[in-house]
XYZ file of C-alpha atoms in Angstrom:
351
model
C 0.000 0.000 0.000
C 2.790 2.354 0.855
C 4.252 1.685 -2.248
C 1.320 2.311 -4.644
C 0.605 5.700 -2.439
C 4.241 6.868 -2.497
C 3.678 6.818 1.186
C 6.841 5.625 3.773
C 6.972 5.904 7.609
C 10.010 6.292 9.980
C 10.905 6.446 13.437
C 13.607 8.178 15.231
C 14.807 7.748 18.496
C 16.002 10.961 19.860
C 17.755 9.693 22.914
C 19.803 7.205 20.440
C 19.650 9.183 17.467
C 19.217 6.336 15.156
C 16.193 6.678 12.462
C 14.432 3.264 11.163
C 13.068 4.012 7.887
C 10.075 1.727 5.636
C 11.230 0.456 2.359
C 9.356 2.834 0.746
C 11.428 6.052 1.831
C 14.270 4.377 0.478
C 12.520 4.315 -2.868
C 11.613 7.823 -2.604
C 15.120 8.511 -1.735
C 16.463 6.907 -4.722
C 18.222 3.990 -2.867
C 17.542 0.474 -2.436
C 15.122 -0.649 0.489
C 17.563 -0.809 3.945
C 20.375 -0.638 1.581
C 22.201 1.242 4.451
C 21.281 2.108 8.399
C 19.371 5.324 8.591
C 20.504 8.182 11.020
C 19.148 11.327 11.147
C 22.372 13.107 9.834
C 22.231 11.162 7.132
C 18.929 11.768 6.377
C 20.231 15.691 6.477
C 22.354 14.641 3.270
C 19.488 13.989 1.066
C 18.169 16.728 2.189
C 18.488 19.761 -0.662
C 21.063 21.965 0.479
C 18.549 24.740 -0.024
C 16.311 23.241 2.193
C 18.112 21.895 4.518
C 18.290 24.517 7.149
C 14.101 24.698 7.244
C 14.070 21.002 7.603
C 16.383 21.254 10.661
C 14.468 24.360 12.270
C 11.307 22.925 11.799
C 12.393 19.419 14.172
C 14.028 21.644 16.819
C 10.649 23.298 17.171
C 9.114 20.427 17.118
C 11.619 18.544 19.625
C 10.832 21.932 21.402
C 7.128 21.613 21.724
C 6.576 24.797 20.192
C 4.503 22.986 17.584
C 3.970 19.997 15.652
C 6.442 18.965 12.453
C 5.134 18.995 9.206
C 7.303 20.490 6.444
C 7.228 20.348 2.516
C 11.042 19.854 0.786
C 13.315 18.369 -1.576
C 15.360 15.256 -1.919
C 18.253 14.674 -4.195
C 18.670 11.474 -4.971
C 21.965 9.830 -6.136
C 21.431 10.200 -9.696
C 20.590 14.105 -9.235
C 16.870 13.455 -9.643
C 15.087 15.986 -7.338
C 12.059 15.062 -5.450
C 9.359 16.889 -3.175
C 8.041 15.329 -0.138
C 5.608 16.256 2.453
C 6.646 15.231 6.046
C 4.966 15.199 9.374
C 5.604 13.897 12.220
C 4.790 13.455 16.120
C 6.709 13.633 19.325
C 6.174 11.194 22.415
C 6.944 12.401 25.950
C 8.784 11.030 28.988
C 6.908 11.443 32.078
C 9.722 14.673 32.870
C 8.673 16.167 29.800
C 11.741 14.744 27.419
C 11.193 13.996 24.103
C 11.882 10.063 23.813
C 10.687 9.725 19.725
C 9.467 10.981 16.603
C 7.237 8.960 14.448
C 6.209 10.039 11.175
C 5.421 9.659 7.239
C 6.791 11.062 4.260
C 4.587 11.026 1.423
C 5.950 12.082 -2.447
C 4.203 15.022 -3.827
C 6.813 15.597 -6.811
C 3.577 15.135 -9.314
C 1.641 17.187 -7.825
C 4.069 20.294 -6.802
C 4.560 19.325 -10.752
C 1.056 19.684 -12.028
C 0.367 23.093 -9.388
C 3.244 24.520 -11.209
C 2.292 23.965 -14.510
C -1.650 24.984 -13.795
C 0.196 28.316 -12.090
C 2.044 29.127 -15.329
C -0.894 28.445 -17.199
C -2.760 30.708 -15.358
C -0.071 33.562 -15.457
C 0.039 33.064 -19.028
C -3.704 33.137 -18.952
C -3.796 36.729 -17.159
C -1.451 38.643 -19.624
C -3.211 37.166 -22.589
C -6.736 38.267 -21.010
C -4.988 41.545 -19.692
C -3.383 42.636 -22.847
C -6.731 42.509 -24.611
C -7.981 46.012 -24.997
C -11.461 45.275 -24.622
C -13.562 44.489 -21.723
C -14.182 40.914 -20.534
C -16.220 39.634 -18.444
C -16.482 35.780 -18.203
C -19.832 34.587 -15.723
C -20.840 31.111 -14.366
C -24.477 29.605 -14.641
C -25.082 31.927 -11.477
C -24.012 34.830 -13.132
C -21.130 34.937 -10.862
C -18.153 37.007 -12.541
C -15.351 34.293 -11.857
C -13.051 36.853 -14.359
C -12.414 40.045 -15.556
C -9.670 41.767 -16.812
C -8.258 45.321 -16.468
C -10.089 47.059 -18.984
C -13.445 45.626 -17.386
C -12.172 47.086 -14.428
C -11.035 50.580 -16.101
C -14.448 50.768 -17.798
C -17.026 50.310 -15.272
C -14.651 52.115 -12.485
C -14.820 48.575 -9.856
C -11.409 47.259 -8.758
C -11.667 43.325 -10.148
C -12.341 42.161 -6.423
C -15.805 44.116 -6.628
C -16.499 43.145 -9.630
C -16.350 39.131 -8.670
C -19.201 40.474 -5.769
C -21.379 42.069 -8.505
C -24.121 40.605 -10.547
C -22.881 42.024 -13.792
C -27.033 42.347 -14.588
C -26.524 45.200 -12.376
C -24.942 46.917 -14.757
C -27.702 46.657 -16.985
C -29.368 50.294 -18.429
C -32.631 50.328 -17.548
C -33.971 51.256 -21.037
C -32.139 48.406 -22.598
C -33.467 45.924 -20.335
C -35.938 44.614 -23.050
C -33.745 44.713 -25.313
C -31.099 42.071 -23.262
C -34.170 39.438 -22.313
C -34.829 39.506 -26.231
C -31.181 38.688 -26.936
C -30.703 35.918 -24.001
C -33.741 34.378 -25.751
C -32.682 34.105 -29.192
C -28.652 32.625 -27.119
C -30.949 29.882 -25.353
C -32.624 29.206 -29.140
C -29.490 29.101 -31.099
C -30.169 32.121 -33.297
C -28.847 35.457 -32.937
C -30.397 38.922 -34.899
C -27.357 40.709 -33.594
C -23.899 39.511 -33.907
C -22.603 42.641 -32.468
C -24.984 43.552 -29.840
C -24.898 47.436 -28.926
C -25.783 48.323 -24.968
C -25.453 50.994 -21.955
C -23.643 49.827 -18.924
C -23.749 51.374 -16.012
C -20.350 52.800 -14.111
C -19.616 52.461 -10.658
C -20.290 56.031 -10.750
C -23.806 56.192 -12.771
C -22.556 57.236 -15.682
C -23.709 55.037 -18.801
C -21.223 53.650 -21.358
C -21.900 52.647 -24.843
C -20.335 49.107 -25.501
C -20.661 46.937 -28.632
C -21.051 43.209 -27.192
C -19.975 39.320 -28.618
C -21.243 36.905 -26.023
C -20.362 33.313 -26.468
C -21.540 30.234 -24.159
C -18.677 28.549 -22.395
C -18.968 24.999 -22.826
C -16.403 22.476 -20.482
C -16.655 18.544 -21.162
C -20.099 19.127 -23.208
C -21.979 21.442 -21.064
C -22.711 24.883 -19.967
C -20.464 26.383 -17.419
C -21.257 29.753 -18.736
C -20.473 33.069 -20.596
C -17.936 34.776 -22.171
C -18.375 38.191 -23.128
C -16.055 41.186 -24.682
C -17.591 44.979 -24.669
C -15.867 47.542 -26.557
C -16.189 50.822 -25.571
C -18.106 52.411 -28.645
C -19.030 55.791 -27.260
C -16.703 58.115 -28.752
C -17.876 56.446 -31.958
C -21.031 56.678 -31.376
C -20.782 60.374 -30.963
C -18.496 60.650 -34.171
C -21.464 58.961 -36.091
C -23.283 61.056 -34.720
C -21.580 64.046 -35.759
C -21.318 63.226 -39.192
C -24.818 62.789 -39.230
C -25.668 66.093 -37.961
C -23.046 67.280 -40.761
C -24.761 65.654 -43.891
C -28.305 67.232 -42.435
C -26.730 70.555 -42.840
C -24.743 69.820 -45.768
C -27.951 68.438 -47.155
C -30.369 71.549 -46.019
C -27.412 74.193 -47.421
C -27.744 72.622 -50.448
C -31.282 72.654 -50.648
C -31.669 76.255 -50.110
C -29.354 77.433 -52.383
C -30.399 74.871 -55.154
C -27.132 72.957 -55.372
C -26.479 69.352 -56.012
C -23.803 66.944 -55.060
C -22.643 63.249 -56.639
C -20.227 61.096 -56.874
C -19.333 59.572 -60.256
C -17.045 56.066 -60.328
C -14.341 55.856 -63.733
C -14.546 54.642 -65.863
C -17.986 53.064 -65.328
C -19.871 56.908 -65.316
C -21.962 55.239 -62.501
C -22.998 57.697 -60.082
C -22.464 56.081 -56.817
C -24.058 58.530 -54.286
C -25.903 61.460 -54.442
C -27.200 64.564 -52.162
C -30.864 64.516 -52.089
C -30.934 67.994 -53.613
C -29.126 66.421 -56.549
C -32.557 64.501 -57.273
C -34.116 68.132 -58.072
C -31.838 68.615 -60.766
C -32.172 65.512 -62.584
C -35.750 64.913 -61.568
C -34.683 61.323 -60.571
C -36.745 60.995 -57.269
C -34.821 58.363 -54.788
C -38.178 56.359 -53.974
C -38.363 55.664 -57.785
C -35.469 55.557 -59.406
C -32.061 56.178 -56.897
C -29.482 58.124 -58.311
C -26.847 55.680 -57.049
C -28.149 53.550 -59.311
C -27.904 55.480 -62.330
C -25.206 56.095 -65.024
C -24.010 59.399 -65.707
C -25.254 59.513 -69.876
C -28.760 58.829 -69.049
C -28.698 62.506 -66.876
C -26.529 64.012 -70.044
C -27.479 64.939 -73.347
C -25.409 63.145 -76.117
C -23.463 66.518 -77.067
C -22.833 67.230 -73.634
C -21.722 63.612 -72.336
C -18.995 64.020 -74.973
C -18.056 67.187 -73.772
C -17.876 65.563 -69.950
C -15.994 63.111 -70.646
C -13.343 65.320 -72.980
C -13.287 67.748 -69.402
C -12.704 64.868 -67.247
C -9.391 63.010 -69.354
C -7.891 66.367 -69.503
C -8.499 66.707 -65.844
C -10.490 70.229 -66.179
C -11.358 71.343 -62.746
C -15.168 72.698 -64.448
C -17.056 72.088 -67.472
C -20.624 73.005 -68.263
C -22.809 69.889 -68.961
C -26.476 69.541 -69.951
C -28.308 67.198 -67.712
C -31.850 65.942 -69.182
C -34.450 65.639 -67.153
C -36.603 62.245 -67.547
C -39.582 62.109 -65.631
C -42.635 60.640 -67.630
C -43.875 63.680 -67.787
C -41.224 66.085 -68.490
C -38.540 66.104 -71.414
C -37.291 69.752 -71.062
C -32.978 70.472 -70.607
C -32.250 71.745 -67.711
C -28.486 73.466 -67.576
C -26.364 72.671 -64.765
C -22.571 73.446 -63.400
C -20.419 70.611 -62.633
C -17.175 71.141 -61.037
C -14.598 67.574 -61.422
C -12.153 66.530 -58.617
C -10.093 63.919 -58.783
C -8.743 61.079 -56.482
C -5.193 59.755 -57.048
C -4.771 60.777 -60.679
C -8.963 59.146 -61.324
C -11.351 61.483 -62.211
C -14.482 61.162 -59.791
C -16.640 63.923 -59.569
């Protein structure tokens, strides 16, 4: 039994200082079984040097009474092989208060010091993979207990990452998107998802509300559920630069209205116009909920003498030319005259 559990006793006589080990510490030693009489200093010489001291404090405290032994440390065996052990031991008495003996195990731990070590560099390596990431992640159990989260969680919502594993991270749920997150946990539990990138408020430690774009994915272990693993990126500076640019192509759009002005974009060497300003419409008569500008082609807006004239402008890269854009409603035919002015992108005419 000792042998299949790595397990060996001893006993040491303190008075005679002679030390009768099992078979089995031998082993563990890296020496046949009783191939020599055991004494505690020579026990001291298998002992790692870097250990050895500790070993030898911890039995005069025990010989002392000041507390029981029990000690993890290394052996080096004859061949240099280095193993880790876990001893303890206990003290008997004389009736003066002498120590008489020790008895006591040693069991080998060396796989799994071995195995701790590796999980622990695992982990580390874990950490500054998840802590390098730039966005926010939270990973939950089935209890929607946060069991991680990594820096930029923490820098985000303002909670040092030992609050955050105290928080149920539906607290940091915006009220008004509330519906919004049942409907998406719904579609998770069916399989199907309308939103791959699924745009929230969270709510700061201080009560602000930030905008994040979300990816949750299920965490499976050995075939089941153990959980979730979501990333939020911080998307509120671009939310407000979308919404800038919106606010600029409403005015652009309005100036251009009221002063009866048009703008398009025209790809080479195709003559397909691929955007255009909704004032634009008025001067072709093309009216987006019929017939889209970005659909069109640049010589059905032109008259024949006039495309020709265009196109001459553009391959000599004039900066204007005056072009005659027809107007084709059903019930209109008439020329309207127009100015275009031509820029051009890398050496490519495009507008």
């Amino acid at each position: 039994a000792q042998l299949i559990a790595h397990v060996g006793h001893w006993e040491w006589d303190i008075v005679t200082n002679q030390l009768a080990w099992s078979d089995e510490i031998y082993r563990i030693f890296g020496l046949q079984p009783q191939q020599f009489k055991a004494t505690y200093p020579a026990f001291l010489e298998y002992i790692h040097p870097d250990d050895r001291s500790a070993v030898e404090a911890a039995v005069g405290l025990a010989v002392a009474g000041e507390q029981d032994y029990a000690i993890d440390h290394r052996v080096v065996q004859p061949d240099g092989t280095i193993r880790v052990v876990h001893e303890s031991g206990l003290i008997t008495w004389s009736e003066e208060g002498q120590p008489l003996r020790m008895l006591g195990v040693v069991n080998d731990i060396t796989d799994r010091v071995e195995a701790e070590r590796a999980l622990s560099e695992n982990n580390a390596y874990l950490n500054t993979v998840v802590n390098t990431m730039q966005g926010a992640l939270l990973i939950t159990d089935n209890d929607s207990n946060i069991v991680l989260a990594n820096h930029a969680a923490s820098d985000m919502l303002g909670y040092s990452r030992e609050e955050l594993a105290r928080i149920d991270p539906r607290e940091f749920a915006h009220p008004d998107d509330q519906a919004r997150i049942g409907t998406r946990k719904q579609e998770r539990a069916q399989g199907r998802e309308s939103e791959p990138n699924f745009r929230r408020r969270m709510i700061r430690k201080d009560g602000t509300a930030v905008w994040v774009e979300s990816s949750p994915s299920i965490l499976w272990l050995n075939g089941e559920v153990a959980g979730l693993v979501a990333e939020y990126r911080d998307i509120t500076h671009q939310l407000e630069a979308e919404r800038q640019i919106r606010d600029s192509t409403d005015r652009l759009e309005l100036a251009q209205s009221m002063a009866h002005l048009g703008s398009w974009d025209r790809a080479s060497p195709t003559s397909t116009i691929t955007t255009g300003a909704t004032s634009c419409t008025g001067c072709t008569a093309f009216s987006p909920d019929r017939s889209p500008i970005p659909r069109r082609s640049t010589s059905t807006t032109c008259t024949p003498t006039t495309m020709t004239t265009s196109r001459s402008a553009l391959a000599t890269s004039a900066r204007d030319s005056l072009t005659a854009m027809k107007r084709r409603p059903a019930s209109s035919a008439r020329t309207a005259w127009n100015e275009s002015c031509c820029f051009r992108l890398n050496g490519r005419a495009i507008r």
